[in-house]
Amino acid sequence: MKKILFCIALLIIGESNAWAKVSDYDKYFRVDMKMEIPEIDEYIKKLDSKYTLYDKGYDSRFKMGNSFKKEFSRTIRSYGMSENRIKNSYEDDLMDLLNWLPKESYQYIGPMLHQIPGMSEKILNMPGIKETKNKFPKDVAERMKGIENIEFLSPSLYFLLMPEIWGEKRPENLDKPKSKRVKKPKINVDLPDYLKEKLDMPIKVAEKKPSSAIKKQRPASVMAGKLRTLSPSLTSPLTTKDVGAFINTIDSIIDFGMKDNMRNFSKLIIGESLLDIWEQEQGVALRQNSLKDIVNPCQRLVLKTRFAGLYDEFASIVVKEGFSPEEWAYTCDKTIKAFRVLEANQSIAYAVSYHRRGYYDQYINQMPSKWREEMYATEAAIIKMYTVFKEDVEAVRPYHKELSKRLLKNKGMILTAPIFY
């Protein structure tokens, strides 16, 4: 179903005439590792109830019993004597997308929808979709005409026949009124005053300062690259010694998760689920809450150890390199972001730059509000996961190959913390 929604999203043409207020996403990505942890046993009960299997009311198809449960019998009788129906989970989203598309595009989508088992009857009977059953598109791109047996093309590929796909015809939106420009959410970074002018997002080709000017601005703490940082924080400068100390912890942390048949790893997964439930209740969860793990993987990992009851055991590992769990998390996240910049190819560099400059906003603004906000959250995550100080990148550069080796060995993860994205 995700594949269907993606294909249809590619076809969206036109603009909305009503915008939802776009929130500031910084509060969602900020991690408070010192926050008060709720009563874990209470949340474990909520987790258990969330994943309780549905009671079918019978042992097997061959042993059905001779009586219905009262609630089940009442439900069956109610639906059997009314026109009510159980709506498919994807129906609303698909309806929203189809209503946003110009009717001319239905000829490329409808035949595919009619071939999908279990597709909602409400969608199949939509005006414009109903008429496309078993129909080959009438408007075909010039370069596709004359291809032998093109009429036997799978309906799931009919979108490739659109003239718009090949630039042969510009989409028309004469029936859709122009809408007001939506305010893009702010993406902020908390910085001390002396570093505010030194923030650099990845591969910023324009507006680069000369290296001589950068050197003059460097504080003494940054110049002392061969020393460890005392009490590392979210905004303290990273040194090569800090990076080396972090790298020395990686293998021990992986072993910590894998010991006793992955006992701790399993606890961390449960801790992640508990954290998600808590954030939903506090109103700080994203629709794709895993975006938070991509932006600040190590800070989130330490937070999960608290929900999983593994904080003290985790602390006993990182303290061997002079870190508290929080200091390790700050050092780790800054190292990972600098590493991502060093790993970034030209395509990633331009993609991040385009997101930062708002080049994709016109496409995001064309989507329904609930999809639009999710896309803006994703855009904010992409920008934040590559936000890094130049000094941090230079501190990580000598360890670039070593980091690649260690992280590839662990499939781009540090336990449940995603590194490669």
C-alpha positions in Angstrom: 0.0 0.0 0.0 2.9 2.4 0.7 4.1 1.7 -2.9 0.7 2.7 -4.2 0.6 5.9 -2.2 4.1 6.8 -3.3 3.3 6.3 -7.0 0.2 8.5 -6.6 2.2 11.1 -4.7 4.5 11.4 -7.8 1.4 12.4 -9.8 0.2 15.2 -7.5 -0.3 18.4 -9.4 -1.9 21.6 -8.1 -1.9 23.6 -5.0 -4.0 23.7 -1.8 -6.5 26.4 -1.0 -6.3 25.9 2.7 -3.1 25.7 4.8 -2.7 24.3 8.3 -0.5 26.2 10.7 3.0 24.7 10.5 4.6 24.1 13.9 8.2 24.7 14.9 9.9 21.2 14.9 12.8 22.1 17.2 10.9 21.1 20.3 10.4 17.6 18.9 14.1 17.0 18.2 15.4 18.5 21.4 16.6 15.7 23.8 16.4 16.2 27.6 18.5 13.3 29.0 18.0 14.6 32.6 14.2 14.6 32.4 12.2 12.7 35.1 11.4 9.2 34.0 7.8 8.1 34.6 7.0 4.9 36.5 8.3 2.2 34.1 6.0 -0.6 35.4 2.9 1.5 34.5 4.2 2.0 30.9 5.1 -1.7 30.6 1.4 -2.5 31.3 0.4 0.0 28.6 2.8 -1.6 26.2 1.4 -5.1 27.0 -2.2 -4.0 26.4 -1.2 -2.3 23.2 0.2 -5.5 21.7 -2.3 -8.0 23.2 -3.4 -10.4 20.5 -7.1 -10.3 19.5 -9.2 -13.0 21.0 -10.9 -14.8 18.1 -13.3 -16.6 20.4 -12.5 -20.1 19.0 -9.7 -22.6 19.1 -9.4 -23.4 15.4 -11.4 -23.6 12.2 -12.0 -27.3 13.1 -13.2 -26.5 16.6 -15.5 -23.5 16.4 -17.7 -24.2 19.4 -21.5 -23.9 19.4 -22.1 -20.4 20.7 -21.1 -16.8 19.9 -19.8 -14.3 22.4 -22.5 -11.8 23.1 -20.4 -8.8 22.0 -19.4 -10.6 18.8 -22.9 -11.7 18.1 -24.2 -8.2 18.6 -21.6 -6.7 16.3 -22.4 -9.2 13.5 -26.1 -8.5 13.8 -25.6 -4.8 13.8 -23.5 -4.7 10.6 -25.6 -7.3 8.9 -28.8 -5.2 9.4 -27.3 -1.8 8.4 -25.3 -0.2 5.6 -22.3 0.4 8.0 -19.0 -1.0 7.0 -15.5 -1.4 8.4 -13.3 1.2 6.7 -9.9 0.1 5.4 -7.0 1.7 7.3 -5.5 3.3 4.2 -8.8 4.6 2.8 -8.7 8.2 4.1 -5.2 8.8 3.0 -5.8 7.4 -0.5 -9.0 9.4 -0.8 -7.2 12.6 0.1 -4.5 12.0 -2.6 -7.0 11.1 -5.3 -9.1 14.2 -4.6 -6.0 16.3 -5.0 -5.2 14.9 -8.4 -6.6 16.3 -11.6 -9.2 14.0 -13.1 -7.0 13.6 -16.2 -4.5 11.6 -14.2 -7.1 9.0 -13.1 -6.6 7.1 -16.4 -3.1 6.2 -15.2 -4.1 5.2 -11.7 -7.6 3.7 -11.8 -6.7 0.5 -13.8 -4.0 -0.3 -11.1 -6.4 0.3 -8.2 -9.0 -2.1 -9.8 -6.5 -4.9 -9.8 -5.5 -4.7 -6.2 -7.2 -7.4 -4.0 -9.2 -6.0 -1.2 -9.2 -2.4 -2.5 -11.9 -0.2 -0.9 -15.2 -0.3 -2.9 -15.7 3.4 -2.0 -12.5 4.2 -3.8 -13.2 2.0 -6.8 -16.6 3.6 -7.2 -15.3 7.1 -7.2 -16.4 9.1 -10.3 -13.5 9.0 -12.7 -11.9 5.9 -11.1 -14.9 3.6 -11.7 -14.8 4.2 -15.5 -11.1 3.3 -15.8 -11.6 -0.4 -15.0 -9.7 -2.5 -17.6 -9.1 0.6 -19.7 -5.8 1.5 -21.4 -4.9 5.3 -21.0 -6.0 7.4 -23.9 -3.4 10.1 -23.5 0.0 8.5 -24.1 3.4 10.2 -24.3 4.7 10.5 -27.9 7.8 8.5 -27.2 5.7 5.6 -25.9 3.4 5.4 -28.9 4.2 2.7 -31.4 6.0 0.4 -29.0 5.0 -3.2 -29.8 2.6 -4.7 -27.3 2.5 -1.6 -25.2 -1.2 -2.3 -24.5 -0.1 -5.3 -22.4 1.9 -3.1 -20.0 1.2 -3.8 -16.4 -1.4 -1.2 -15.0 1.0 -0.5 -12.2 3.4 1.1 -14.8 0.8 3.1 -16.6 2.1 6.3 -14.9 5.1 6.0 -17.2 2.8 6.7 -20.1 2.1 10.2 -18.9 3.3 12.9 -21.2 4.1 15.0 -18.1 6.6 12.5 -17.0 8.7 13.0 -20.1 8.3 16.7 -20.2 6.1 16.6 -23.3 3.2 18.4 -21.7 3.0 20.8 -18.8 0.3 20.0 -16.1 -2.6 22.5 -16.0 -4.3 23.6 -12.9 -6.8 26.1 -14.2 -9.5 24.7 -12.0 -7.5 25.0 -8.8 -7.3 28.5 -7.1 -3.9 29.7 -6.1 -3.2 29.5 -2.4 -1.3 31.6 0.1 2.3 30.7 0.6 2.7 28.7 3.8 5.2 29.7 6.4 8.0 27.3 6.6 8.9 26.0 10.1 12.0 27.4 11.7 14.9 25.1 12.2 17.1 26.5 15.0 20.3 25.3 16.7 21.1 26.3 20.3 24.6 27.9 20.3 26.8 29.9 22.7 27.4 33.5 21.6 31.0 32.9 20.4 30.0 30.1 18.1 26.8 31.6 16.6 28.7 33.0 13.6 30.5 29.7 13.0 27.6 27.4 12.4 28.1 25.5 9.1 25.7 23.2 7.5 27.3 20.6 5.2 29.0 21.5 2.0 27.9 25.1 2.0 29.4 26.1 -1.4 28.4 29.8 -1.3 29.2 32.3 1.5 32.3 30.4 2.7 34.7 32.4 4.8 38.4 32.4 3.9 40.4 29.9 6.0 42.5 32.8 7.4 39.4 34.5 8.7 38.2 31.3 10.4 41.6 30.8 12.1 41.5 34.2 13.6 38.1 33.5 15.1 38.9 30.2 16.8 38.9 30.3 20.6 41.8 28.8 22.5 39.7 25.8 23.5 39.2 24.8 19.8 42.9 25.3 19.1 43.8 22.8 21.8 42.8 19.9 19.6 45.1 17.4 21.3 43.4 17.8 24.7 40.2 16.2 26.0 37.2 18.5 26.6 36.3 18.9 30.2 32.6 18.2 30.8 31.5 17.9 27.1 28.2 19.5 26.4 25.9 19.9 23.4 27.7 23.0 22.2 31.3 22.5 23.4 33.9 22.1 20.7 35.0 18.6 19.7 38.7 17.6 19.8 40.6 14.7 18.2 41.2 13.2 21.6 37.4 13.3 22.3 36.8 11.4 19.0 39.5 8.9 19.8 38.0 8.2 23.3 34.5 7.8 21.7 35.8 5.3 19.2 37.4 3.3 22.0 33.9 2.8 23.5 32.2 1.4 20.4 33.2 -2.3 20.6 32.4 -2.4 24.4 29.0 -0.9 23.8 28.2 -3.4 21.1 29.3 -6.2 23.4 27.1 -4.8 26.1 24.0 -5.1 23.9 24.8 -8.6 22.6 25.7 -10.4 25.8 23.5 -13.1 27.2 21.8 -13.8 23.9 21.1 -10.1 23.2 19.3 -9.6 26.6 20.2 -5.9 26.8 19.5 -5.3 23.1 16.0 -6.7 23.7 15.5 -4.5 26.7 16.5 -1.4 24.7 13.9 -2.2 22.1 11.3 -2.3 24.9 12.7 0.9 26.3 12.3 2.5 22.8 8.6 1.5 22.7 8.1 2.9 26.3 9.7 6.1 25.3 7.5 6.4 22.2 4.3 5.8 24.3 5.5 8.5 26.8 6.2 11.0 24.1 2.8 10.4 22.5 1.2 11.2 25.9 3.3 14.3 26.3 2.4 15.6 22.8 6.0 15.6 21.6 5.9 12.6 19.3 6.2 12.8 15.6 4.2 10.7 13.1 7.6 9.2 12.2 9.1 9.2 15.7 12.2 7.4 14.4 13.3 10.7 12.8 14.4 11.7 16.3 16.8 8.8 16.4 18.3 9.8 13.1 19.0 13.4 14.3 20.4 12.6 17.7 21.0 8.8 17.8 23.3 8.7 20.8 21.4 11.1 23.1 18.3 9.1 22.3 20.2 5.8 23.0 21.1 7.0 26.5 17.5 8.1 27.1 16.4 4.6 26.1 18.8 3.0 28.6 17.0 4.9 31.4 13.6 3.6 30.2 15.1 0.1 29.9 16.6 0.1 33.3 20.2 -0.2 31.8 21.5 3.3 32.6 23.9 2.3 35.4 25.3 -0.7 33.4 25.8 1.5 30.4 27.5 4.1 32.6 30.0 1.5 33.8 31.2 1.0 30.2 31.6 4.6 29.0 33.2 5.7 32.3 36.3 3.7 31.4 37.1 6.4 28.8 36.2 9.2 31.2 32.6 9.8 30.0 29.4 10.1 31.9 26.5 8.7 29.7 25.4 12.2 28.8 28.9 13.4 28.0 29.4 10.3 25.8 26.1 11.0 24.0 27.1 14.6 23.2 30.5 13.5 22.0 29.0 10.7 20.0 26.3 12.8 18.2 28.8 15.5 17.3 31.2 12.9 16.0 28.5 11.2 13.9 27.3 14.4 12.3 30.8 15.4 11.4 31.4 11.9 10.0 28.2 12.1 7.9 29.5 15.4 6.4 32.8 13.7 5.5 30.9 10.7 4.0 28.5 12.9 2.0 28.8 12.7 -1.8 27.8 15.5 -4.1 24.2 14.3 -4.4 23.7 14.4 -0.7 25.4 17.7 -0.4 23.1 19.3 -3.0 20.0 17.6 -1.5 20.7 19.0 2.0 21.5 22.4 0.6 18.3 22.5 -1.4 16.3 21.5 1.6 17.9 24.2 3.6 17.2 26.8 1.0 13.6 25.7 0.6 13.8 24.5 -3.0 11.5 21.6 -2.3 8.9 23.7 -0.5 6.7 24.1 -3.6 6.3 20.3 -3.9 5.6 19.9 -0.2 3.0 22.7 -0.3 1.0 20.8 -2.9 0.3 18.0 -0.4 -2.6 17.7 2.0 -1.9 19.3 5.4 -1.3 16.1 7.3 1.2 14.9 4.7 2.8 18.3 4.4 3.6 18.6 8.1 5.2 15.1 8.0 7.3 16.1 5.0 8.4 19.3 6.8 9.4 17.2 9.8 11.5 15.0 7.5 13.1 18.0 6.0 14.0 19.4 9.4 15.5 16.1 10.3 17.6 16.0 7.1 19.0 19.5 7.9 19.7 18.8 11.5 21.4 15.4 10.9 24.1 17.3 8.9 24.3 20.4 11.0 27.9 20.6 12.4 30.7 23.0 13.2 33.7 23.1 10.9 36.0 22.5 13.8 34.2 19.3 14.6 34.6 18.0 11.1 38.3 18.7 11.2 38.6 16.9 14.6 36.9 13.8 13.1 38.8 13.9 9.8 41.9 11.9 11.1 39.6 9.1 12.3 37.4 9.0 9.2 38.6 5.7 7.9 38.6 4.1 11.4 35.1 5.2 12.0 34.0 3.8 8.6 35.5 0.5 9.5 33.9 0.3 12.9 30.5 1.4 11.8 30.4 -0.8 8.7 31.3 -3.7 10.9 28.2 -3.0 13.0 26.0 -2.4 9.9 25.8 1.3 10.5 24.3 1.0 13.9 25.3 1.5 17.5 22.8 -0.8 19.2 19.5 0.8 18.3 21.1 4.1 17.2 21.1 4.6 13.4 24.3 6.1 12.1 24.2 5.7 8.3 21.4 7.6 6.6 
